[in-house]
């Protein structure tokens, strides 16, 4: 098992939260939704076009404000259901009116101030987002919508938007539709370095793979004094002999659960940090044992 000492993650926690626990915020009561916009105009552009326009800003892990009504639409493919994804939901644009596109990467929508984004933005929920007053940029070169924050070194970095912006800038379109959500089946040819911009972030599936360190936990579950370990990496051995990094937060609800042995089908959000691929499970249900 490989530990990852994740200083950028530490910076986010210190700068954005006044307390050390990531569940300090109350879960929103969604029985009557007072947390999203009532009306936003029709989309003016697509996620892929937006990313293309700001490609240099994203790749440089920089950010740029949006001062006009730039409106995108996408379907939620990943959220913070299990705590492994933190302060963000992932959306991908629809291909026509059928399923999400799997030929172009989606975008991360960073939101702080809620302890349960999944209650507001479940997988399959279509969102319309007006970027006016927000920022587009990159965190570790991953395309992201949010706002800049000051890290522990005093530098501005791309981070999540404050909670009140969900009321003015994000509208839920209809009810969640699981039929819109589709995972791209990937092989080692998909995760070549040259393809990283096209395929991240995206919901993907790895068939007939195995996870190294099977039989052990996904991540440590208790912090050691003065420890800077906030996530753990494992290697996924793909069916065609390729390898991919499985990235698990120590705050994930399933961190202490045992990694299944044998052949698996694994779903997750294919993300990145700089030029390295990272697969994030949305919950432990994303790992399916094929031997059973």
Tab-separated table of C-alpha atoms in Angstrom:
chain	number	residue	atom	x	y	z
A	1	UNK	CA	0.000	0.000	0.000
A	2	UNK	CA	1.371	3.369	-0.998
A	3	UNK	CA	0.693	6.494	1.018
A	4	UNK	CA	0.358	9.813	-0.762
A	5	UNK	CA	1.335	12.910	1.148
A	6	UNK	CA	-1.083	15.350	-0.368
A	7	UNK	CA	-0.081	18.913	0.507
A	8	UNK	CA	-2.540	20.583	-1.965
A	9	UNK	CA	-5.415	18.782	-0.272
A	10	UNK	CA	-4.170	19.970	3.133
A	11	UNK	CA	-4.076	23.529	1.827
A	12	UNK	CA	-7.689	23.360	0.733
A	13	UNK	CA	-8.816	22.028	4.110
A	14	UNK	CA	-7.001	24.730	6.076
A	15	UNK	CA	-7.987	27.605	3.832
A	16	UNK	CA	-11.631	26.745	3.273
A	17	UNK	CA	-12.750	25.348	6.624
A	18	UNK	CA	-12.476	26.841	10.064
A	19	UNK	CA	-12.770	23.399	11.618
A	20	UNK	CA	-10.806	20.272	10.885
A	21	UNK	CA	-13.728	17.943	10.168
A	22	UNK	CA	-15.047	17.813	6.614
A	23	UNK	CA	-18.575	17.060	7.901
A	24	UNK	CA	-18.961	20.186	10.035
A	25	UNK	CA	-21.661	21.587	7.751
A	26	UNK	CA	-25.257	20.464	8.066
A	27	UNK	CA	-26.799	18.465	5.256
A	28	UNK	CA	-29.309	20.587	3.344
A	29	UNK	CA	-32.986	19.782	3.765
A	30	UNK	CA	-34.039	19.035	0.209
A	31	UNK	CA	-37.703	18.387	0.994
A	32	UNK	CA	-38.223	21.959	-0.219
A	33	UNK	CA	-35.274	23.069	-2.350
A	34	UNK	CA	-34.213	26.558	-1.332
A	35	UNK	CA	-30.618	25.952	-2.345
A	36	UNK	CA	-30.703	26.275	-6.148
A	37	UNK	CA	-31.882	28.859	-8.652
A	38	UNK	CA	-35.508	28.901	-9.765
A	39	UNK	CA	-34.726	29.903	-13.333
A	40	UNK	CA	-31.667	30.168	-15.573
A	41	UNK	CA	-31.796	30.871	-19.297
A	42	UNK	CA	-31.022	28.235	-21.911
A	43	UNK	CA	-27.372	27.187	-22.393
A	44	UNK	CA	-25.171	29.502	-24.435
A	45	UNK	CA	-22.303	27.042	-24.885
A	46	UNK	CA	-21.266	23.459	-24.148
A	47	UNK	CA	-18.839	22.094	-21.573
A	48	UNK	CA	-16.459	20.969	-24.324
A	49	UNK	CA	-16.548	24.394	-26.025
A	50	UNK	CA	-15.958	26.130	-22.701
A	51	UNK	CA	-12.993	23.912	-21.966
A	52	UNK	CA	-11.578	24.514	-25.427
A	53	UNK	CA	-11.843	28.296	-25.031
A	54	UNK	CA	-10.035	28.258	-21.676
A	55	UNK	CA	-7.685	25.349	-22.389
A	56	UNK	CA	-4.499	27.307	-21.686
A	57	UNK	CA	-5.873	28.650	-18.392
A	58	UNK	CA	-6.942	25.170	-17.269
A	59	UNK	CA	-3.702	23.446	-18.246
A	60	UNK	CA	-1.676	26.076	-16.369
A	61	UNK	CA	-3.786	25.500	-13.213
A	62	UNK	CA	-4.711	29.161	-13.384
A	63	UNK	CA	-8.164	30.765	-13.303
A	64	UNK	CA	-10.143	33.487	-15.014
A	65	UNK	CA	-13.344	35.293	-13.964
A	66	UNK	CA	-16.506	35.078	-16.051
A	67	UNK	CA	-18.263	38.454	-16.227
A	68	UNK	CA	-21.037	37.659	-18.705
A	69	UNK	CA	-23.904	35.161	-18.924
A	70	UNK	CA	-22.048	32.032	-19.998
A	71	UNK	CA	-24.435	29.136	-19.405
A	72	UNK	CA	-23.632	25.427	-19.613
A	73	UNK	CA	-25.623	22.279	-18.950
A	74	UNK	CA	-24.523	18.846	-17.809
A	75	UNK	CA	-25.543	15.709	-15.942
A	76	UNK	CA	-24.079	14.758	-12.552
A	77	UNK	CA	-21.953	11.614	-12.825
A	78	UNK	CA	-20.180	11.811	-9.452
A	79	UNK	CA	-20.658	13.486	-6.073
A	80	UNK	CA	-19.618	13.275	-2.410
A	81	UNK	CA	-21.921	10.364	-1.511
A	82	UNK	CA	-19.218	8.436	0.372
A	83	UNK	CA	-16.785	11.227	1.264
A	84	UNK	CA	-14.179	10.089	-1.254
A	85	UNK	CA	-15.009	13.036	-3.516
A	86	UNK	CA	-14.726	16.286	-1.585
A	87	UNK	CA	-16.502	19.635	-2.118
A	88	UNK	CA	-17.318	18.958	-5.759
A	89	UNK	CA	-19.649	17.273	-8.176
A	90	UNK	CA	-18.641	16.109	-11.636
A	91	UNK	CA	-20.838	16.811	-14.648
A	92	UNK	CA	-20.683	15.698	-18.283
A	93	UNK	CA	-22.638	17.083	-21.205
A	94	UNK	CA	-25.371	15.118	-22.929
A	95	UNK	CA	-24.920	13.692	-26.404
A	96	UNK	CA	-28.137	14.823	-28.032
A	97	UNK	CA	-30.812	13.884	-25.494
A	98	UNK	CA	-29.740	10.328	-24.772
A	99	UNK	CA	-26.652	9.720	-22.620
A	100	UNK	CA	-23.611	11.648	-21.454
A	101	UNK	CA	-20.780	12.118	-23.911
A	102	UNK	CA	-17.873	9.751	-23.442
A	103	UNK	CA	-15.654	11.223	-26.157
A	104	UNK	CA	-14.967	14.453	-24.252
A	105	UNK	CA	-14.166	15.078	-20.612
A	106	UNK	CA	-16.625	16.820	-18.309
A	107	UNK	CA	-15.890	19.404	-15.644
A	108	UNK	CA	-15.635	19.611	-11.868
A	109	UNK	CA	-18.048	21.977	-10.119
A	110	UNK	CA	-16.530	22.962	-6.777
A	111	UNK	CA	-18.934	23.889	-3.953
A	112	UNK	CA	-18.100	24.456	-0.280
A	113	UNK	CA	-20.454	24.905	2.664
A	114	UNK	CA	-22.625	21.788	2.404
A	115	UNK	CA	-21.941	18.509	4.152
A	116	UNK	CA	-23.941	16.478	1.648
A	117	UNK	CA	-23.800	17.695	-1.924
A	118	UNK	CA	-25.215	14.356	-3.037
A	119	UNK	CA	-28.548	15.284	-1.427
A	120	UNK	CA	-28.791	18.389	-3.609
A	121	UNK	CA	-27.119	17.012	-6.725
A	122	UNK	CA	-27.665	13.251	-7.075
A	123	UNK	CA	-26.146	11.241	-9.911
A	124	UNK	CA	-28.355	11.613	-12.991
A	125	UNK	CA	-29.486	15.152	-12.123
A	126	UNK	CA	-29.221	17.609	-15.018
A	127	UNK	CA	-27.774	20.984	-13.971
A	128	UNK	CA	-27.813	24.323	-15.757
A	129	UNK	CA	-25.055	26.641	-14.541
A	130	UNK	CA	-24.613	30.358	-15.211
A	131	UNK	CA	-20.906	31.098	-14.805
A	132	UNK	CA	-21.366	34.862	-14.397
A	133	UNK	CA	-19.589	35.871	-11.186
A	134	UNK	CA	-17.731	32.554	-10.991
A	135	UNK	CA	-14.338	31.429	-12.288
A	136	UNK	CA	-13.145	28.847	-14.804
A	137	UNK	CA	-9.747	27.313	-14.292
A	138	UNK	CA	-7.732	24.281	-13.396
A	139	UNK	CA	-6.773	22.518	-10.188
A	140	UNK	CA	-3.865	20.230	-10.961
A	141	UNK	CA	-4.820	20.926	-14.609
A	142	UNK	CA	-8.289	19.419	-14.029
A	143	UNK	CA	-11.034	21.608	-15.511
A	144	UNK	CA	-12.969	23.244	-12.672
A	145	UNK	CA	-15.672	25.827	-11.988
A	146	UNK	CA	-15.450	27.674	-8.690
A	147	UNK	CA	-13.572	30.528	-7.060
A	148	UNK	CA	-9.932	31.164	-6.131
A	149	UNK	CA	-8.725	30.754	-2.549
A	150	UNK	CA	-5.514	31.576	-0.678
A	151	UNK	CA	-3.453	28.525	0.267
A	152	UNK	CA	-1.133	28.214	3.255
A	153	UNK	CA	1.745	29.683	1.232
A	154	UNK	CA	-0.265	32.814	0.494
A	155	UNK	CA	-0.769	31.919	-3.166
A	156	UNK	CA	-4.119	32.033	-4.949
A	157	UNK	CA	-5.345	28.699	-6.290
A	158	UNK	CA	-8.517	27.477	-7.926
A	159	UNK	CA	-11.044	26.235	-5.365
A	160	UNK	CA	-14.778	25.713	-4.799
A	161	UNK	CA	-17.492	28.352	-4.933
A	162	UNK	CA	-19.208	29.499	-1.746
A	163	UNK	CA	-22.548	27.852	-0.946
A	164	UNK	CA	-24.752	30.916	-1.685
A	165	UNK	CA	-23.817	30.714	-5.378
A	166	UNK	CA	-25.843	27.530	-5.768
A	167	UNK	CA	-28.972	29.641	-5.168
A	168	UNK	CA	-28.149	32.141	-7.901
A	169	UNK	CA	-25.991	30.238	-10.400
A	170	UNK	CA	-27.118	26.591	-10.458
A	171	UNK	CA	-30.529	25.329	-11.526
A	172	UNK	CA	-31.738	21.738	-11.434
A	173	UNK	CA	-33.458	20.770	-14.690
A	174	UNK	CA	-36.180	18.199	-14.094
A	175	UNK	CA	-35.635	15.164	-11.901
A	176	UNK	CA	-32.651	12.771	-11.840
A	177	UNK	CA	-32.589	10.353	-14.770
A	178	UNK	CA	-30.203	7.394	-14.342
A	179	UNK	CA	-30.634	6.543	-18.028
A	180	UNK	CA	-28.559	9.610	-18.913
A	181	UNK	CA	-25.544	8.281	-17.003
A	182	UNK	CA	-23.136	6.052	-18.901
A	183	UNK	CA	-19.621	4.917	-18.004
A	184	UNK	CA	-16.968	4.688	-20.700
A	185	UNK	CA	-15.324	1.260	-20.813
A	186	UNK	CA	-11.605	1.959	-20.925
A	187	UNK	CA	-8.404	0.070	-21.659
A	188	UNK	CA	-4.772	1.053	-21.281
A	189	UNK	CA	-4.937	2.724	-24.706
A	190	UNK	CA	-7.427	5.240	-23.316
A	191	UNK	CA	-5.177	6.352	-20.461
A	192	UNK	CA	-2.163	7.324	-22.524
A	193	UNK	CA	-0.563	10.664	-21.555
A	194	UNK	CA	-1.675	12.320	-24.802
A	195	UNK	CA	-5.341	11.584	-24.055
A	196	UNK	CA	-5.551	13.016	-20.549
A	197	UNK	CA	-7.305	16.252	-21.588
A	198	UNK	CA	-9.990	14.363	-23.514
A	199	UNK	CA	-10.915	11.788	-20.890
A	200	UNK	CA	-10.779	13.655	-17.553
A	201	UNK	CA	-12.931	14.079	-15.621
A	202	UNK	CA	-15.212	11.255	-16.763
A	203	UNK	CA	-17.184	8.340	-15.372
A	204	UNK	CA	-15.396	5.180	-16.543
A	205	UNK	CA	-15.479	1.421	-16.098
A	206	UNK	CA	-12.610	-1.082	-15.974
A	207	UNK	CA	-13.607	-4.658	-16.727
A	208	UNK	CA	-11.830	-7.783	-15.490
A	209	UNK	CA	-9.205	-5.887	-13.510
A	210	UNK	CA	-7.468	-6.517	-10.174
A	211	UNK	CA	-6.362	-4.159	-7.411
A	212	UNK	CA	-2.945	-4.638	-5.879
A	213	UNK	CA	-2.936	-4.886	-2.066
A	214	UNK	CA	-6.267	-6.740	-2.239
A	215	UNK	CA	-7.210	-8.062	1.188
A	216	UNK	CA	-6.051	-4.862	2.877
A	217	UNK	CA	-7.933	-1.585	3.479
A	218	UNK	CA	-8.582	1.045	0.836
A	219	UNK	CA	-6.974	3.668	3.075
A	220	UNK	CA	-5.897	4.323	6.646
A	221	UNK	CA	-8.787	5.348	8.880
A	222	UNK	CA	-7.045	7.065	11.772
A	223	UNK	CA	-4.695	10.038	11.670
A	224	UNK	CA	-1.344	9.734	13.347
A	225	UNK	CA	-0.078	12.750	15.229
A	226	UNK	CA	1.565	15.263	12.859
A	227	UNK	CA	0.731	13.013	9.921
A	228	UNK	CA	0.206	14.588	6.497
A	229	UNK	CA	-1.370	11.472	4.989
A	230	UNK	CA	-4.777	12.355	3.603
A	231	UNK	CA	-5.064	9.802	0.825
A	232	UNK	CA	-3.719	6.437	-0.245
A	233	UNK	CA	-2.861	5.122	-3.689
A	234	UNK	CA	-3.249	1.571	-4.958
A	235	UNK	CA	-2.404	0.202	-8.385
A	236	UNK	CA	-5.134	-1.251	-10.574
A	237	UNK	CA	-3.892	-3.932	-12.952
A	238	UNK	CA	-6.037	-3.630	-16.056
A	239	UNK	CA	-7.143	-6.609	-18.132
A	240	UNK	CA	-4.749	-5.709	-20.971
A	241	UNK	CA	-1.747	-5.373	-18.610
A	242	UNK	CA	-2.070	-1.608	-18.261
A	243	UNK	CA	-1.951	0.105	-14.866
A	244	UNK	CA	-3.993	2.872	-13.296
A	245	UNK	CA	-3.798	4.573	-9.902
A	246	UNK	CA	-6.734	4.185	-7.523
A	247	UNK	CA	-6.870	7.257	-5.284
A	248	UNK	CA	-8.754	6.947	-1.959
A	249	UNK	CA	-9.256	9.626	0.690
A	250	UNK	CA	-8.719	8.663	4.312
A	251	UNK	CA	-12.051	10.426	4.944
A	252	UNK	CA	-13.986	8.070	2.665
A	253	UNK	CA	-16.683	6.116	4.501
A	254	UNK	CA	-15.251	2.894	3.058
A	255	UNK	CA	-11.595	3.735	3.812
A	256	UNK	CA	-11.252	0.883	6.299
A	257	UNK	CA	-13.126	-1.648	4.177
A	258	UNK	CA	-11.235	-4.551	2.665
A	259	UNK	CA	-10.267	-4.390	-1.010
A	260	UNK	CA	-11.841	-7.437	-2.714
A	261	UNK	CA	-9.534	-10.038	-4.192
A	262	UNK	CA	-9.752	-11.537	-7.650
A	263	UNK	CA	-11.237	-10.206	-10.862
A	264	UNK	CA	-13.313	-7.050	-10.552
A	265	UNK	CA	-15.434	-4.600	-12.483
A	266	UNK	CA	-14.547	-1.125	-11.218
A	267	UNK	CA	-16.422	2.115	-11.866
A	268	UNK	CA	-15.216	5.561	-10.868
A	269	UNK	CA	-14.443	9.119	-11.868
A	270	UNK	CA	-11.272	9.254	-13.925
A	271	UNK	CA	-9.558	12.415	-12.728
A	272	UNK	CA	-6.050	13.814	-12.833
A	273	UNK	CA	-3.414	15.725	-10.923
A	274	UNK	CA	-1.079	17.406	-13.385
A	275	UNK	CA	-0.137	14.700	-15.904
A	276	UNK	CA	-1.044	11.731	-13.698
A	277	UNK	CA	-4.329	9.848	-13.949
A	278	UNK	CA	-6.283	9.152	-10.760
A	279	UNK	CA	-9.390	6.994	-10.429
A	280	UNK	CA	-11.783	7.964	-7.606
A	281	UNK	CA	-14.513	5.601	-6.444
A	282	UNK	CA	-17.862	7.285	-5.773
A	283	UNK	CA	-18.694	4.618	-3.191
A	284	UNK	CA	-17.649	1.068	-2.404
A	285	UNK	CA	-20.512	-0.102	-4.649
A	286	UNK	CA	-18.349	0.970	-7.584
A	287	UNK	CA	-16.275	-2.183	-7.027
A	288	UNK	CA	-18.046	-5.347	-8.186
A	289	UNK	CA	-16.603	-8.826	-7.614
A	290	UNK	CA	-16.801	-10.976	-10.743
A	291	UNK	CA	-16.011	-14.269	-8.989
A	292	UNK	CA	-19.239	-14.253	-6.991
